[in-house]
XYZ file of C-alpha atoms in Angstrom:
428
model
C 116.463 107.745 103.315
C 119.668 106.403 101.749
C 118.080 102.970 101.379
C 115.096 104.521 99.560
C 117.394 106.367 97.165
C 119.409 103.198 96.573
C 116.268 101.182 95.797
C 114.911 103.911 93.513
C 118.200 104.029 91.613
C 117.894 100.311 90.793
C 114.621 100.870 88.904
C 115.263 102.231 85.415
C 112.195 104.477 85.243
C 112.872 106.086 88.624
C 116.565 106.400 87.773
C 115.636 108.390 84.655
C 113.386 110.644 86.749
C 116.149 111.271 89.270
C 118.672 112.049 86.529
C 116.185 114.371 84.799
C 115.584 116.213 88.091
C 119.335 116.591 88.659
C 119.748 117.901 85.091
C 117.069 120.571 85.630
C 118.670 121.595 88.927
C 122.043 121.821 87.166
C 120.519 124.104 84.516
C 119.024 126.217 87.287
C 122.389 126.534 89.027
C 124.064 127.464 85.722
C 121.455 130.197 85.253
C 122.388 131.521 88.695
C 125.899 132.173 87.368
C 124.871 134.249 84.313
C 124.804 137.961 85.262
C 122.365 140.493 83.890
C 124.033 143.140 81.695
C 124.591 146.761 82.798
C 124.915 145.845 86.522
C 128.081 146.377 88.584
C 128.161 142.982 90.312
C 131.131 143.828 92.558
C 129.365 146.917 93.950
C 126.156 144.912 94.456
C 127.976 142.176 96.403
C 129.654 144.796 98.576
C 126.248 146.296 99.309
C 124.763 142.891 100.218
C 127.651 141.950 102.506
C 126.090 143.980 105.341
C 122.514 142.801 104.744
C 122.672 139.196 105.933
C 119.758 139.414 108.391
C 117.568 141.770 106.360
C 114.790 141.073 103.901
C 117.294 141.413 101.054
C 119.435 138.778 102.726
C 116.344 136.583 102.936
C 115.668 136.999 99.217
C 119.300 136.216 98.549
C 119.096 132.964 100.537
C 115.897 131.912 98.769
C 117.539 132.555 95.389
C 120.712 130.650 96.206
C 122.901 133.763 96.040
C 121.542 134.848 92.646
C 119.978 138.009 94.090
C 123.286 139.462 95.290
C 124.932 138.621 91.954
C 122.112 140.086 89.811
C 121.900 136.965 87.642
C 119.043 136.080 85.282
C 117.455 133.996 88.091
C 117.791 136.747 90.716
C 114.044 136.823 91.459
C 114.041 133.036 91.958
C 110.596 131.511 92.571
C 109.205 134.412 94.599
C 106.959 135.705 91.753
C 105.473 132.222 91.310
C 104.891 131.781 95.048
C 103.203 135.181 95.325
C 101.062 134.439 92.259
C 100.020 131.081 93.744
C 98.993 132.764 96.993
C 96.915 135.371 95.171
C 95.170 132.872 92.879
C 94.380 130.431 95.703
C 92.897 133.227 97.797
C 90.862 134.401 94.797
C 89.580 130.833 94.300
C 87.927 131.158 97.701
C 86.681 134.722 97.204
C 85.432 134.426 93.596
C 82.758 131.734 92.992
C 83.616 131.360 89.296
C 87.227 130.472 90.089
C 86.115 128.143 92.881
C 83.827 126.252 90.497
C 86.617 126.105 87.940
C 89.076 124.579 90.432
C 86.651 122.090 92.025
C 83.934 121.173 89.523
C 85.714 121.195 86.170
C 88.250 118.531 87.113
C 91.539 118.332 85.237
C 90.477 120.953 82.682
C 89.674 123.432 85.437
C 93.023 122.835 87.132
C 94.777 123.501 83.831
C 92.945 126.824 83.507
C 93.919 127.792 87.070
C 97.543 126.860 86.309
C 97.449 129.021 83.179
C 96.082 131.992 85.147
C 98.839 131.467 87.736
C 101.481 131.584 84.995
C 100.200 134.922 83.672
C 100.077 136.296 87.214
C 103.678 135.120 87.732
C 104.846 137.078 84.701
C 102.986 140.203 85.887
C 104.450 139.984 89.395
C 107.873 139.271 87.869
C 107.624 142.524 85.917
C 106.810 144.453 89.090
C 109.601 142.846 91.120
C 112.054 143.192 88.234
C 111.274 146.909 88.028
C 111.674 147.165 91.804
C 115.082 145.473 91.652
C 116.123 147.863 88.886
C 115.107 150.831 91.033
C 117.122 149.394 93.930
C 120.367 149.111 91.978
C 119.695 152.479 90.339
C 119.114 154.300 93.656
C 122.323 152.883 95.151
C 124.447 153.649 92.078
C 125.145 150.011 91.245
C 124.517 150.399 87.503
C 127.402 150.586 85.053
C 128.186 154.167 83.896
C 126.816 153.608 80.370
C 123.474 152.349 81.801
C 122.716 155.422 83.929
C 119.753 157.234 82.376
C 119.598 154.703 79.530
C 115.996 153.583 78.939
C 117.105 150.638 76.800
C 119.309 149.341 79.624
C 116.356 149.560 82.036
C 114.145 147.585 79.656
C 116.804 144.894 79.182
C 117.362 144.518 82.942
C 113.658 144.317 83.842
C 112.776 141.911 81.009
C 115.745 139.687 81.830
C 114.671 139.388 85.461
C 111.077 138.677 84.411
C 112.003 136.061 81.814
C 114.291 134.413 84.377
C 111.424 134.007 86.863
C 109.181 132.618 84.095
C 111.911 130.151 83.086
C 112.266 128.964 86.693
C 108.509 128.371 86.801
C 108.782 126.271 83.627
C 111.727 124.293 85.016
C 109.731 123.524 88.164
C 106.800 122.285 86.092
C 109.144 120.004 84.150
C 110.406 118.445 87.386
C 106.820 117.925 88.547
C 105.749 116.305 85.281
C 108.825 114.318 84.223
C 110.963 114.222 87.370
C 110.388 113.010 90.908
C 107.748 115.677 91.649
C 107.493 118.788 93.853
C 109.238 120.863 91.185
C 109.036 124.303 92.778
C 109.961 122.874 96.177
C 112.952 121.080 94.660
C 114.242 124.320 93.127
C 113.821 126.115 96.447
C 115.588 123.181 98.141
C 118.530 123.471 95.727
C 118.736 127.243 96.274
C 118.951 126.950 100.058
C 121.349 123.993 100.041
C 123.738 125.889 97.764
C 124.115 128.578 100.457
C 125.063 126.204 103.291
C 128.807 125.923 102.430
C 129.081 129.721 102.285
C 127.310 130.067 105.644
C 129.622 127.493 107.246
C 132.713 129.208 105.837
C 131.466 132.595 107.106
C 130.931 131.201 110.608
C 134.430 129.646 110.639
C 135.931 132.961 109.508
C 134.046 134.849 112.235
C 135.343 132.390 114.832
C 138.887 132.809 113.540
C 138.830 136.620 113.716
C 137.199 136.613 117.159
C 133.870 138.219 116.227
C 132.044 134.951 117.000
C 132.864 132.794 120.019
C 133.250 129.089 119.317
C 130.758 127.925 121.951
C 128.038 130.106 120.352
C 128.647 128.371 117.021
C 128.487 124.967 118.749
C 125.161 125.891 120.371
C 123.831 126.986 116.976
C 124.886 123.656 115.465
C 123.268 121.651 118.284
C 120.121 123.770 117.923
C 119.996 122.980 114.201
C 120.297 119.237 114.971
C 117.484 119.512 117.543
C 115.288 121.340 115.016
C 115.887 118.619 112.416
C 114.935 115.881 114.910
C 111.772 117.789 115.891
C 110.800 118.328 112.252
C 111.202 114.636 111.409
C 109.267 113.600 114.537
C 106.309 115.944 114.022
C 106.234 115.463 110.247
C 105.281 111.780 110.691
C 102.955 112.382 113.653
C 99.240 111.822 113.068
C 95.971 111.661 114.964
C 94.140 108.402 114.309
C 90.362 108.530 114.650
C 88.842 105.037 115.146
C 86.336 103.992 112.472
C 83.996 100.999 112.659
C 82.275 99.497 109.614
C 78.882 97.886 110.087
C 78.294 94.312 108.945
C 76.156 93.832 105.864
C 75.064 90.711 104.011
C 75.209 90.615 100.192
C 73.896 87.315 98.864
C 75.619 84.598 100.853
C 78.591 86.737 101.850
C 79.046 89.065 104.801
C 80.993 92.287 104.327
C 82.278 94.856 106.812
C 82.493 94.507 110.539
C 86.182 95.441 110.703
C 87.743 98.244 112.698
C 90.164 100.716 111.172
C 91.175 104.321 111.684
C 91.103 107.658 109.886
C 94.648 109.145 109.864
C 94.988 112.932 110.153
C 98.524 114.323 109.945
C 99.505 116.888 112.558
C 101.449 118.957 110.018
C 99.067 118.429 107.128
C 100.216 121.413 105.066
C 103.961 120.642 105.190
C 106.310 123.562 104.530
C 103.883 125.630 102.444
C 102.700 127.881 105.345
C 106.349 128.792 106.012
C 107.048 129.601 102.355
C 103.861 131.621 101.859
C 104.103 133.454 105.204
C 107.690 134.362 104.447
C 106.744 135.826 101.081
C 103.899 137.937 102.504
C 105.737 139.094 105.656
C 108.670 140.362 103.601
C 106.530 142.420 101.182
C 106.682 145.775 103.103
C 110.440 145.536 103.646
C 110.955 144.454 100.047
C 109.062 147.499 98.772
C 111.033 149.741 101.117
C 114.324 148.171 100.036
C 113.515 148.539 96.350
C 112.762 152.230 96.881
C 116.077 152.701 98.712
C 114.629 153.274 102.216
C 116.131 150.561 104.429
C 117.153 152.566 107.515
C 115.319 153.978 110.517
C 111.742 152.858 111.152
C 111.780 150.466 108.198
C 114.569 148.410 109.773
C 112.912 148.615 113.206
C 109.491 147.437 112.047
C 110.151 145.257 109.016
C 113.681 143.846 109.416
C 113.818 140.040 109.411
C 115.175 139.971 112.980
C 112.717 142.539 114.411
C 109.894 141.802 116.872
C 107.077 143.176 114.628
C 108.301 140.992 111.753
C 108.372 137.930 114.052
C 104.790 138.590 115.226
C 103.501 139.102 111.678
C 105.417 136.019 110.553
C 103.862 133.859 113.303
C 100.312 135.055 112.591
C 100.732 134.444 108.851
C 102.054 130.918 109.501
C 98.970 130.121 111.597
C 96.685 131.614 108.938
C 98.215 129.659 106.071
C 98.281 126.453 108.127
C 94.496 126.700 108.569
C 94.107 127.837 104.985
C 95.897 124.791 103.599
C 94.211 122.316 105.944
C 90.842 123.691 104.802
C 91.779 123.174 101.158
C 93.250 119.697 101.602
C 90.790 118.125 104.056
C 86.998 118.468 103.855
C 85.274 116.999 106.975
C 81.824 117.037 105.340
C 83.078 115.023 102.370
C 84.882 112.542 104.650
C 81.757 112.098 106.794
C 79.609 111.508 103.696
C 82.053 108.918 102.360
C 82.016 107.078 105.688
C 78.222 107.090 105.695
C 78.014 105.747 102.128
C 80.381 102.872 102.929
C 78.644 101.922 106.165
C 81.335 103.354 108.396
C 80.953 105.404 111.556
C 83.024 106.837 114.372
C 82.074 105.183 117.693
C 80.046 107.564 119.828
C 78.955 109.825 116.953
C 75.996 109.468 114.633
C 76.705 109.426 110.875
C 76.283 112.678 108.981
C 76.535 116.106 110.589
C 77.661 114.976 114.102
C 80.529 113.041 112.509
C 81.612 115.971 110.321
C 81.480 118.341 113.315
C 83.666 115.982 115.355
C 86.179 115.631 112.510
C 86.236 119.434 112.080
C 86.883 119.860 115.816
C 89.788 117.406 115.702
C 91.111 119.081 112.551
C 91.095 122.505 114.221
C 93.040 121.172 117.214
C 95.773 119.387 115.301
C 96.068 122.261 112.806
C 96.629 124.683 115.695
C 99.285 122.387 117.147
C 100.961 122.035 113.757
C 100.844 125.803 113.178
C 102.369 126.535 116.598
C 105.076 123.958 115.896
C 105.932 125.654 112.587
C 105.780 129.064 114.225
C 108.159 128.090 117.040
C 110.754 126.698 114.635
C 110.521 129.778 112.393
C 110.236 132.530 115.018
C 112.537 131.399 117.863
C 115.729 131.835 115.741
C 114.509 135.336 114.838
C 114.127 136.195 118.524
C 117.575 134.773 119.290
C 119.104 136.906 116.527
C 117.197 139.953 117.808
C 118.559 139.712 121.357
C 122.031 138.378 120.542
C 124.519 140.301 118.455
C 126.820 137.282 118.085
C 124.115 134.925 116.853
C 123.083 137.461 114.230
C 126.532 137.024 112.666
C 125.624 133.421 111.797
C 122.434 134.364 109.961
C 120.438 132.386 112.518
C 117.215 134.337 111.883
C 117.156 132.843 108.393
C 118.532 129.466 109.518
C 115.364 128.143 111.186
C 113.255 128.858 108.119
C 115.866 127.372 105.799
C 116.203 124.171 107.833
C 112.474 123.505 107.999
C 112.105 124.063 104.251
C 115.065 121.809 103.429
C 114.049 118.997 105.789
C 110.378 119.255 104.809
C 111.115 119.087 101.083
C 113.558 116.194 101.617
C 110.945 114.204 103.565
C 108.247 114.906 100.963
C 110.588 113.802 98.161
C 111.537 110.572 99.950
C 107.857 109.879 100.619
C 107.053 110.379 96.922
C 109.848 107.986 95.943
C 108.618 105.406 98.465
C 105.102 105.648 97.019
C 106.428 105.030 93.507
C 108.564 102.123 94.755
C 105.552 100.588 96.478
C 103.489 100.888 93.306
C 106.139 99.100 91.248
C 106.913 96.406 93.840
C 103.341 95.626 94.853
C 102.640 91.922 94.606
C 99.260 90.961 93.212
C 97.084 87.940 94.001
C 98.676 85.755 91.307
C 102.311 86.682 92.130
């Protein structure tokens, strides 16, 4: 990884992209330090201090601490993620949107992106209003803002414009930076919380509320999770492909053997991000209405058993959903048939596509279970262990897989750009 970054830094064009990405991330972090007017930040932080393993604590982690400080970027990228989920599901359910995304090429993708932006603003308005109701119900507003309609409008519009600005910053990273703009912003948000989490764990060890060997086990577990993520992320199923020999003029083409690579974790970290957003919706609504105790905490808390089950099922669903979008067995089988290729033991056409679909279902299930284990096991540990809940472990598994996944995707994108610029042609 370090060697890839060093090589990328030596190339002027890639160096400019890296610097541009760092500049956007810096602007994002500066926005996280600008508070929204009419909010008592000290009272809000005191309220959040006891909500580390709740859905509000989850939103705070995903926003890099902006949520508990009521800054202009408090909503983070959650409105954009929710809008993306809704639009992608509608592209499957509504034929007109499906044709727009598949048949109209680049122009259709631009239209879908525009619809997603409008949906992001609409969801941002709803979540901004919900956040306002939260701080209003708990008396966190400044005295002059209580009952002031103008103050409510300013707060809601500031939250909404902040989420729209984050969406724009992510698009700038994707277009002019090193890519994966939204993922990079989420990566920066989570990384910014790690020093605080480490300091909190050290303080808990010092005051005796957390035993040192529990913290060591948590650290070793995090290392094991990182190793597993790296190992599975590069794992792939290789289907052998044979190309028939064919004579064109006086030359013979084909006859070679190759393979069709299918990644085990084809969808990356997106199932985790999307499942997290959907699973936290009921608790988020309850929190914004001021009802966070009793049955709400039992059923929808981020370290509860029902939340873990819903989280696991949503991860499996989105893993299959993304593999279906990204990999089309019928199209792959048709391409093999056109180029004279075939999978040994299977006739070209429908038998080949059925075999590829069967393999795809198996590896997608394995990849989904792998993601589910990494995301859900820390939640179960936090549920049954009071000490481990002090370390925020229920959020730690999700954070680690997002951070490591985004880092690997970014390094892979840099390696692809390095390969393109260092590729030696026939005359070189």
